Amino acid sequence: MEKNGNNRKLRVCVATCNRADYSKLAPIMFGIKTEPEFFELDVVVLGSHLIDDYGNTYRMIEQDDFDINTRLHTIVRGEDEAAMVESVGLALVKLPDVLNRLKPDIMIVHGDRFDALALATSAALMNIRILHIEGGEVSGTIDDSIRHAITKLAHYHVCCTRSAEQHLISMCEDHDRILLAGCPSYDKLLSAKNKDYMSIIRMWLGDDVKCKDYIVALQHPVTTDIKHSIKMFELTLDALISFNKRTLVLFPNIDAGSKEMVRVMRKKGIEHHPNFRAVKHVPFEQFIQLVAHAGCMIGNSSCGVREVGAFGTPVINLGTRQIGRETGENVLHVRDADTQDKILQALHLQFGKQYPCSKIYGDGNAVPRILKFLKSIDLQEPLQKKFCFPPVKENISQDIDHILETLSALAVDLGGTNLRVAIVSMKGEIVKKYTQFNPKTYEERINLILQMCVEAAAEAVKLNCRILGVGISTGGRVNPQEGIVLHSTKLIQEWNSVDLRTPLSDTLHLPVWVDNDGNCAAMAERKFGQGKGLENFVTLITGTGIGGGIIHQHELIHGSSFCAAELGHLVVSLDGPDCSCGSHGCIEAYASGMALQREAKKLHDEDLLLVEGMSVPKDEAVGALHLIQAAKLGNAKAQSILRTAGTALGLGVVNILHTMNPSLVILSGVLASHYIHIVKDVIRQQALSSVQDVDVVVSDLVDPALLGAASMVLDYTTRRIH
């Protein structure tokens, strides 16, 4: 065993009540089964698994080759509130004999069902340790109360999201006994690559159905408002009939109100309607393929707001049953689904869309974390659980690898010369960086980006980093809403009208953000640099070209055609040198690295560049750095060129001050320190007195493009609002 103080195998009892919880428990059961030297597995089946009307789903457990130690018939039929209470009571009567016979060291209980409450109550009163899966989450119905009640009974907790972990800590649970693992079902979801998915679609929906041209509907009663939930189900079916798409309707769960919902289905003839297929149960592996390739999923099942996000399938969440859940951007909420028109409008908005894949609820590595956590349980520790009542501090961090991973982003910087990928932590620390030359063709470039990101994501697991998403910084004009590079700079060839979001999202199953490198530099300053906490500031990048970003009222300005902050193309002279944009007299034509290189070559060709103490090897191209070196060594012509370049930049800054009136201007990039003093002189000479006090500083960030790309991920995923 792994330092758990035990000298025998850990006897684990997994109790499953229905088709939904088995999809989460099965990956753990398979994991336990593969390590017989550490664990003994007992399987207890109860609840709706054993009812014919709900598909006799215990058979899928047998098909998975698990030995069922005990079958307990615990459901009192009636499908109303009283029947639920009586079912809990019946389970409490039957479970003690089973637990006395099995004598497990630990019982694994999932979720928030009334059956699970009976399991947890029995185990707690019989001094059996409880591991609760998916505690700390918030949905919006009586399930919340049951879930949190089980949390109070459980000794150990496996949660799926950072928010759920924080909720458990706020509920005074011991942080050392909380594992942030992700959802076990994601281990199967993210590895599901069934090339023959069309045969599954045809089997359940008919031979004439096409991929992305059907709907999956799964709606359950809301036990705190049964009457309204039945009416909402009726409106949903009416909307689906009007929408006229092939639809797979799954029967509701066994909660109070389900019998009335089935009556509604039969009243409307759903089981015989040519556009509908009504089924009691679909095996989870096949269900994955059906929702992954659906045009839309509709209903109020937790599956819609949790698992379906892994595929980017559009989801319409109806009513309040899942209103508190964290969701990806694929979910459209219809909270007051009180008319057919509202639901129909939502179907028109969502059907057929494709969203970025989301990994809010898991990264595919939950089961290894859970098994490691189980091995660490010391049976010699006192059984009585302790509650941690002191106030919870923000950003709690403990150096225990199975409890807390470093929340991080994958940042990509597409430069004219190099392609860089980095793992960036929440604090802006670059954990690891990878650099390759940027290929010249689209095909080679996109393949290299995918390869580097896949390698970095795999390395992140070893480095104990949880990747929340991918941020990409690239030159040119970018539509960040669609993740498309509209027009690139001349330095990056074959890079116009390029969809970056889709291939990366599909490959990594992560949300992806894309923006212009100047905007990324501004976002880096806002989150990690000298712009932190400021309402209005401007960043100017001085590098191969000249770019920038504008923060106004704490928000980045993109402009109506995503062309805002093209600060390098502010014209500062009507008869200045030609610019790469096709105009002339732009700041970039004077002050960019390309402009300085052009002037350096002219001087070198006329033998006016090199001074004493300088040399340029024959195999080395003359560039901006040689010009700067010559100026430092006293070359008057080089000094004059730099002064002109700095003056052009300074005039641009004056125009920015007069236009935007920011509280700070940040010069970023390799040339910033060489221009700063000249820029300040120009402001003193040329700017209105009302803006002369605005501070101009040099950025202290080493990799603003990478940090800005990371900030898109970190800002969004840590302040998600729905």
CSV table of N, CA and C in Angstrom, one decimal, residues 34 348 653 682:
chain,number,residue,atom,x,y,z
A,34,THR,N,-8.6,-3.2,-11.9
A,34,THR,CA,-7.3,-3.4,-12.5
A,34,THR,C,-6.2,-3.5,-11.5
A,348,HIS,N,-34.1,27.2,-32.5
A,348,HIS,CA,-33.6,27.9,-33.7
A,348,HIS,C,-32.2,28.5,-33.5
A,653,VAL,N,2.4,58.9,-29.5
A,653,VAL,CA,2.0,58.8,-28.1
A,653,VAL,C,1.2,60.1,-27.7
A,682,VAL,N,9.4,64.5,-26.2
A,682,VAL,CA,8.4,64.9,-27.2
A,682,VAL,C,7.1,65.3,-26.5
